[in-house]
Amino acid sequence: MTVPKTSVLVLDSAEPESLARFYAELLGAASGPATGDGELFLVTGGSGVVLGVRRDPNHSPPSWPAPEDSQQAHLRILVAADSFDEAEREAVGLGARPLSAEEDGSRLDNRTTLRRFSDPAGHAFVLAAVREEPPAHRVVR
């Protein structure tokens, strides 16, 4: 029998509390410390853990979208197509920085279905339009 478990993407940040708050507000979730030492903060929603943010006092933002560097990893946040522009305004209002296709080395920037950003700590994420409401996250046991 497999032990029940889930996984979470963890981002490093010199200021994990504020980055966790950024994602909590962006995703309509809550954030708080995972342990008493304040080294890991979790962003959680009604469906469970969505994202972790770990304290790294020496963190420096990824150099992507510099053309010579790879993106390595990014968050893809699914948004209903009819809420796409509003989601972009929310992200920018919370401190996200829009990135153009030229900045990330892409040949095509289809702004009708995908918009690229960096979070306040420099991590890459995209808003991706989907035809209907994104499915709820389910923890598989």
PDB file of N, CA and C in Angstrom, residues 72-133:
ATOM      1  N   GLN A  72      14.125  27.094 -16.601  1.00  0.00           N
ATOM      2  CA  GLN A  72      14.220  26.060 -15.571  1.00  0.00           C
ATOM      3  C   GLN A  72      12.853  25.589 -15.102  1.00  0.00           C
ATOM      4  N   ALA A  73      12.066  26.425 -14.489  1.00  0.00           N
ATOM      5  CA  ALA A  73      10.728  26.051 -14.038  1.00  0.00           C
ATOM      6  C   ALA A  73       9.876  27.304 -13.983  1.00  0.00           C
ATOM      7  N   HIS A  74       8.573  27.120 -14.105  1.00  0.00           N
ATOM      8  CA  HIS A  74       7.668  28.246 -13.951  1.00  0.00           C
ATOM      9  C   HIS A  74       6.312  27.725 -13.512  1.00  0.00           C
ATOM     10  N   LEU A  75       5.538  28.602 -12.930  1.00  0.00           N
ATOM     11  CA  LEU A  75       4.169  28.268 -12.567  1.00  0.00           C
ATOM     12  C   LEU A  75       3.276  28.610 -13.744  1.00  0.00           C
ATOM     13  N   ARG A  76       2.324  27.752 -14.032  1.00  0.00           N
ATOM     14  CA  ARG A  76       1.316  28.037 -15.049  1.00  0.00           C
ATOM     15  C   ARG A  76      -0.003  28.136 -14.304  1.00  0.00           C
ATOM     16  N   ILE A  77      -0.569  29.323 -14.261  1.00  0.00           N
ATOM     17  CA  ILE A  77      -1.812  29.572 -13.538  1.00  0.00           C
ATOM     18  C   ILE A  77      -2.939  29.613 -14.571  1.00  0.00           C
ATOM     19  N   LEU A  78      -3.871  28.683 -14.445  1.00  0.00           N
ATOM     20  CA  LEU A  78      -4.971  28.576 -15.393  1.00  0.00           C
ATOM     21  C   LEU A  78      -6.086  29.545 -15.022  1.00  0.00           C
ATOM     22  N   VAL A  79      -6.591  30.255 -16.033  1.00  0.00           N
ATOM     23  CA  VAL A  79      -7.611  31.284 -15.833  1.00  0.00           C
ATOM     24  C   VAL A  79      -8.682  31.108 -16.899  1.00  0.00           C
ATOM     25  N   ALA A  80      -9.953  31.236 -16.518  1.00  0.00           N
ATOM     26  CA  ALA A  80     -11.025  31.195 -17.510  1.00  0.00           C
ATOM     27  C   ALA A  80     -10.810  32.321 -18.519  1.00  0.00           C
ATOM     28  N   ALA A  81     -10.989  32.025 -19.791  1.00  0.00           N
ATOM     29  CA  ALA A  81     -10.711  32.988 -20.857  1.00  0.00           C
ATOM     30  C   ALA A  81     -11.461  34.306 -20.655  1.00  0.00           C
ATOM     31  N   ASP A  82     -12.683  34.252 -20.161  1.00  0.00           N
ATOM     32  CA  ASP A  82     -13.439  35.491 -19.988  1.00  0.00           C
ATOM     33  C   ASP A  82     -12.969  36.319 -18.790  1.00  0.00           C
ATOM     34  N   SER A  83     -12.047  35.802 -18.001  1.00  0.00           N
ATOM     35  CA  SER A  83     -11.482  36.542 -16.860  1.00  0.00           C
ATOM     36  C   SER A  83     -10.005  36.868 -17.057  1.00  0.00           C
ATOM     37  N   PHE A  84      -9.501  36.622 -18.250  1.00  0.00           N
ATOM     38  CA  PHE A  84      -8.067  36.722 -18.524  1.00  0.00           C
ATOM     39  C   PHE A  84      -7.512  38.128 -18.278  1.00  0.00           C
ATOM     40  N   ASP A  85      -8.151  39.153 -18.825  1.00  0.00           N
ATOM     41  CA  ASP A  85      -7.664  40.526 -18.649  1.00  0.00           C
ATOM     42  C   ASP A  85      -7.717  40.937 -17.180  1.00  0.00           C
ATOM     43  N   GLU A  86      -8.777  40.554 -16.489  1.00  0.00           N
ATOM     44  CA  GLU A  86      -8.902  40.876 -15.067  1.00  0.00           C
ATOM     45  C   GLU A  86      -7.806  40.186 -14.248  1.00  0.00           C
ATOM     46  N   ALA A  87      -7.480  38.938 -14.589  1.00  0.00           N
ATOM     47  CA  ALA A  87      -6.416  38.223 -13.884  1.00  0.00           C
ATOM     48  C   ALA A  87      -5.073  38.912 -14.091  1.00  0.00           C
ATOM     49  N   GLU A  88      -4.829  39.416 -15.295  1.00  0.00           N
ATOM     50  CA  GLU A  88      -3.587  40.143 -15.546  1.00  0.00           C
ATOM     51  C   GLU A  88      -3.529  41.416 -14.700  1.00  0.00           C
ATOM     52  N   ARG A  89      -4.626  42.155 -14.639  1.00  0.00           N
ATOM     53  CA  ARG A  89      -4.645  43.381 -13.812  1.00  0.00           C
ATOM     54  C   ARG A  89      -4.384  43.054 -12.342  1.00  0.00           C
ATOM     55  N   GLU A  90      -4.973  41.959 -11.851  1.00  0.00           N
ATOM     56  CA  GLU A  90      -4.733  41.543 -10.464  1.00  0.00           C
ATOM     57  C   GLU A  90      -3.260  41.252 -10.241  1.00  0.00           C
ATOM     58  N   ALA A  91      -2.657  40.466 -11.132  1.00  0.00           N
ATOM     59  CA  ALA A  91      -1.253  40.082 -10.980  1.00  0.00           C
ATOM     60  C   ALA A  91      -0.351  41.316 -10.941  1.00  0.00           C
ATOM     61  N   VAL A  92      -0.541  42.211 -11.886  1.00  0.00           N
ATOM     62  CA  VAL A  92       0.287  43.422 -11.942  1.00  0.00           C
ATOM     63  C   VAL A  92       0.028  44.308 -10.726  1.00  0.00           C
ATOM     64  N   GLY A  93      -1.221  44.407 -10.307  1.00  0.00           N
ATOM     65  CA  GLY A  93      -1.561  45.197  -9.122  1.00  0.00           C
ATOM     66  C   GLY A  93      -0.916  44.667  -7.850  1.00  0.00           C
ATOM     67  N   LEU A  94      -0.646  43.367  -7.808  1.00  0.00           N
ATOM     68  CA  LEU A  94      -0.014  42.752  -6.647  1.00  0.00           C
ATOM     69  C   LEU A  94       1.513  42.815  -6.708  1.00  0.00           C
ATOM     70  N   GLY A  95       2.064  43.253  -7.839  1.00  0.00           N
ATOM     71  CA  GLY A  95       3.512  43.395  -7.940  1.00  0.00           C
ATOM     72  C   GLY A  95       4.185  42.542  -8.991  1.00  0.00           C
ATOM     73  N   ALA A  96       3.417  41.808  -9.807  1.00  0.00           N
ATOM     74  CA  ALA A  96       4.017  41.020 -10.890  1.00  0.00           C
ATOM     75  C   ALA A  96       4.539  41.968 -11.967  1.00  0.00           C
ATOM     76  N   ARG A  97       5.592  41.522 -12.643  1.00  0.00           N
ATOM     77  CA  ARG A  97       6.171  42.316 -13.728  1.00  0.00           C
ATOM     78  C   ARG A  97       5.919  41.591 -15.043  1.00  0.00           C
ATOM     79  N   PRO A  98       5.167  42.221 -15.971  1.00  0.00           N
ATOM     80  CA  PRO A  98       4.931  41.583 -17.267  1.00  0.00           C
ATOM     81  C   PRO A  98       6.238  41.401 -18.030  1.00  0.00           C
ATOM     82  N   LEU A  99       6.348  40.279 -18.729  1.00  0.00           N
ATOM     83  CA  LEU A  99       7.503  39.994 -19.580  1.00  0.00           C
ATOM     84  C   LEU A  99       7.016  39.838 -21.002  1.00  0.00           C
ATOM     85  N   SER A 100       7.733  40.395 -21.938  1.00  0.00           N
ATOM     86  CA  SER A 100       7.342  40.258 -23.340  1.00  0.00           C
ATOM     87  C   SER A 100       7.989  39.010 -23.936  1.00  0.00           C
ATOM     88  N   ALA A 101       7.510  38.605 -25.095  1.00  0.00           N
ATOM     89  CA  ALA A 101       8.089  37.454 -25.791  1.00  0.00           C
ATOM     90  C   ALA A 101       9.543  37.715 -26.132  1.00  0.00           C
ATOM     91  N   GLU A 102       9.883  38.956 -26.440  1.00  0.00           N
ATOM     92  CA  GLU A 102      11.265  39.280 -26.776  1.00  0.00           C
ATOM     93  C   GLU A 102      12.175  39.045 -25.574  1.00  0.00           C
ATOM     94  N   GLU A 103      11.680  39.345 -24.375  1.00  0.00           N
ATOM     95  CA  GLU A 103      12.491  39.166 -23.173  1.00  0.00           C
ATOM     96  C   GLU A 103      12.749  37.703 -22.865  1.00  0.00           C
ATOM     97  N   ASP A 104      11.759  36.824 -23.146  1.00  0.00           N
ATOM     98  CA  ASP A 104      11.952  35.422 -22.784  1.00  0.00           C
ATOM     99  C   ASP A 104      12.438  34.561 -23.941  1.00  0.00           C
ATOM    100  N   GLY A 105      12.744  35.184 -25.081  1.00  0.00           N
ATOM    101  CA  GLY A 105      13.316  34.441 -26.189  1.00  0.00           C
ATOM    102  C   GLY A 105      12.298  33.721 -27.061  1.00  0.00           C
ATOM    103  N   SER A 106      11.010  33.888 -26.799  1.00  0.00           N
ATOM    104  CA  SER A 106       9.995  33.240 -27.620  1.00  0.00           C
ATOM    105  C   SER A 106       9.890  33.918 -28.981  1.00  0.00           C
ATOM    106  N   ARG A 107       9.491  33.143 -29.979  1.00  0.00           N
ATOM    107  CA  ARG A 107       9.281  33.710 -31.305  1.00  0.00           C
ATOM    108  C   ARG A 107       7.868  34.233 -31.463  1.00  0.00           C
ATOM    109  N   LEU A 108       6.941  33.758 -30.660  1.00  0.00           N
ATOM    110  CA  LEU A 108       5.546  34.143 -30.803  1.00  0.00           C
ATOM    111  C   LEU A 108       4.985  34.479 -29.431  1.00  0.00           C
ATOM    112  N   ASP A 109       4.360  35.620 -29.334  1.00  0.00           N
ATOM    113  CA  ASP A 109       3.712  36.018 -28.087  1.00  0.00           C
ATOM    114  C   ASP A 109       2.218  36.081 -28.345  1.00  0.00           C
ATOM    115  N   ASN A 110       1.525  34.994 -28.109  1.00  0.00           N
ATOM    116  CA  ASN A 110       0.091  34.943 -28.329  1.00  0.00           C
ATOM    117  C   ASN A 110      -0.614  35.419 -27.069  1.00  0.00           C
ATOM    118  N   ARG A 111      -0.774  36.721 -26.949  1.00  0.00           N
ATOM    119  CA  ARG A 111      -1.322  37.309 -25.728  1.00  0.00           C
ATOM    120  C   ARG A 111      -2.777  36.958 -25.499  1.00  0.00           C
ATOM    121  N   THR A 112      -3.413  36.295 -26.461  1.00  0.00           N
ATOM    122  CA  THR A 112      -4.804  35.922 -26.257  1.00  0.00           C
ATOM    123  C   THR A 112      -4.941  34.660 -25.415  1.00  0.00           C
ATOM    124  N   THR A 113      -3.872  33.872 -25.289  1.00  0.00           N
ATOM    125  CA  THR A 113      -3.961  32.627 -24.513  1.00  0.00           C
ATOM    126  C   THR A 113      -2.876  32.488 -23.455  1.00  0.00           C
ATOM    127  N   LEU A 114      -1.824  33.288 -23.524  1.00  0.00           N
ATOM    128  CA  LEU A 114      -0.703  33.136 -22.593  1.00  0.00           C
ATOM    129  C   LEU A 114      -0.058  34.494 -22.341  1.00  0.00           C
ATOM    130  N   ARG A 115       0.143  34.814 -21.063  1.00  0.00           N
ATOM    131  CA  ARG A 115       0.831  36.051 -20.707  1.00  0.00           C
ATOM    132  C   ARG A 115       1.886  35.737 -19.659  1.00  0.00           C
ATOM    133  N   ARG A 116       3.085  36.267 -19.870  1.00  0.00           N
ATOM    134  CA  ARG A 116       4.253  35.926 -19.061  1.00  0.00           C
ATOM    135  C   ARG A 116       4.554  37.025 -18.044  1.00  0.00           C
ATOM    136  N   PHE A 117       4.996  36.597 -16.840  1.00  0.00           N
ATOM    137  CA  PHE A 117       5.300  37.525 -15.761  1.00  0.00           C
ATOM    138  C   PHE A 117       6.479  37.013 -14.945  1.00  0.00           C
ATOM    139  N   SER A 118       7.038  37.902 -14.141  1.00  0.00           N
ATOM    140  CA  SER A 118       7.908  37.474 -13.049  1.00  0.00           C
ATOM    141  C   SER A 118       7.243  37.955 -11.772  1.00  0.00           C
ATOM    142  N   ASP A 119       7.355  37.149 -10.707  1.00  0.00           N
ATOM    143  CA  ASP A 119       6.777  37.546  -9.428  1.00  0.00           C
ATOM    144  C   ASP A 119       7.700  38.571  -8.769  1.00  0.00           C
ATOM    145  N   PRO A 120       7.332  39.122  -7.616  1.00  0.00           N
ATOM    146  CA  PRO A 120       8.178  40.136  -6.985  1.00  0.00           C
ATOM    147  C   PRO A 120       9.594  39.673  -6.651  1.00  0.00           C
ATOM    148  N   ALA A 121       9.819  38.357  -6.547  1.00  0.00           N
ATOM    149  CA  ALA A 121      11.162  37.846  -6.268  1.00  0.00           C
ATOM    150  C   ALA A 121      11.883  37.402  -7.541  1.00  0.00           C
ATOM    151  N   GLY A 122      11.255  37.570  -8.715  1.00  0.00           N
ATOM    152  CA  GLY A 122      11.904  37.259  -9.985  1.00  0.00           C
ATOM    153  C   GLY A 122      11.603  35.899 -10.576  1.00  0.00           C
ATOM    154  N   HIS A 123      10.756  35.066  -9.919  1.00  0.00           N
ATOM    155  CA  HIS A 123      10.395  33.753 -10.460  1.00  0.00           C
ATOM    156  C   HIS A 123       9.400  33.912 -11.610  1.00  0.00           C
ATOM    157  N   ALA A 124       9.536  33.069 -12.616  1.00  0.00           N
ATOM    158  CA  ALA A 124       8.659  33.121 -13.779  1.00  0.00           C
ATOM    159  C   ALA A 124       7.318  32.465 -13.505  1.00  0.00           C
ATOM    160  N   PHE A 125       6.252  33.078 -14.051  1.00  0.00           N
ATOM    161  CA  PHE A 125       4.954  32.412 -14.088  1.00  0.00           C
ATOM    162  C   PHE A 125       4.187  32.931 -15.294  1.00  0.00           C
ATOM    163  N   VAL A 126       3.209  32.153 -15.714  1.00  0.00           N
ATOM    164  CA  VAL A 126       2.367  32.575 -16.815  1.00  0.00           C
ATOM    165  C   VAL A 126       0.912  32.449 -16.406  1.00  0.00           C
ATOM    166  N   LEU A 127       0.095  33.316 -16.956  1.00  0.00           N
ATOM    167  CA  LEU A 127      -1.348  33.158 -16.903  1.00  0.00           C
ATOM    168  C   LEU A 127      -1.734  32.518 -18.224  1.00  0.00           C
ATOM    169  N   ALA A 128      -2.468  31.428 -18.162  1.00  0.00           N
ATOM    170  CA  ALA A 128      -2.873  30.711 -19.363  1.00  0.00           C
ATOM    171  C   ALA A 128      -4.393  30.634 -19.410  1.00  0.00           C
ATOM    172  N   ALA A 129      -4.972  31.118 -20.506  1.00  0.00           N
ATOM    173  CA  ALA A 129      -6.426  31.102 -20.662  1.00  0.00           C
ATOM    174  C   ALA A 129      -6.897  29.701 -21.015  1.00  0.00           C
ATOM    175  N   VAL A 130      -7.987  29.294 -20.385  1.00  0.00           N
ATOM    176  CA  VAL A 130      -8.639  28.028 -20.704  1.00  0.00           C
ATOM    177  C   VAL A 130     -10.094  28.332 -21.042  1.00  0.00           C
ATOM    178  N   ARG A 131     -10.741  27.453 -21.779  1.00  0.00           N
ATOM    179  CA  ARG A 131     -12.105  27.698 -22.263  1.00  0.00           C
ATOM    180  C   ARG A 131     -13.149  27.749 -21.162  1.00  0.00           C
ATOM    181  N   GLU A 132     -12.929  27.008 -20.109  1.00  0.00           N
ATOM    182  CA  GLU A 132     -13.908  26.977 -19.023  1.00  0.00           C
ATOM    183  C   GLU A 132     -13.190  27.160 -17.703  1.00  0.00           C
ATOM    184  N   GLU A 133     -13.941  27.233 -16.618  1.00  0.00           N
ATOM    185  CA  GLU A 133     -13.338  27.396 -15.304  1.00  0.00           C
ATOM    186  C   GLU A 133     -12.294  26.320 -15.080  1.00  0.00           C
TER     187      GLU A 133
END
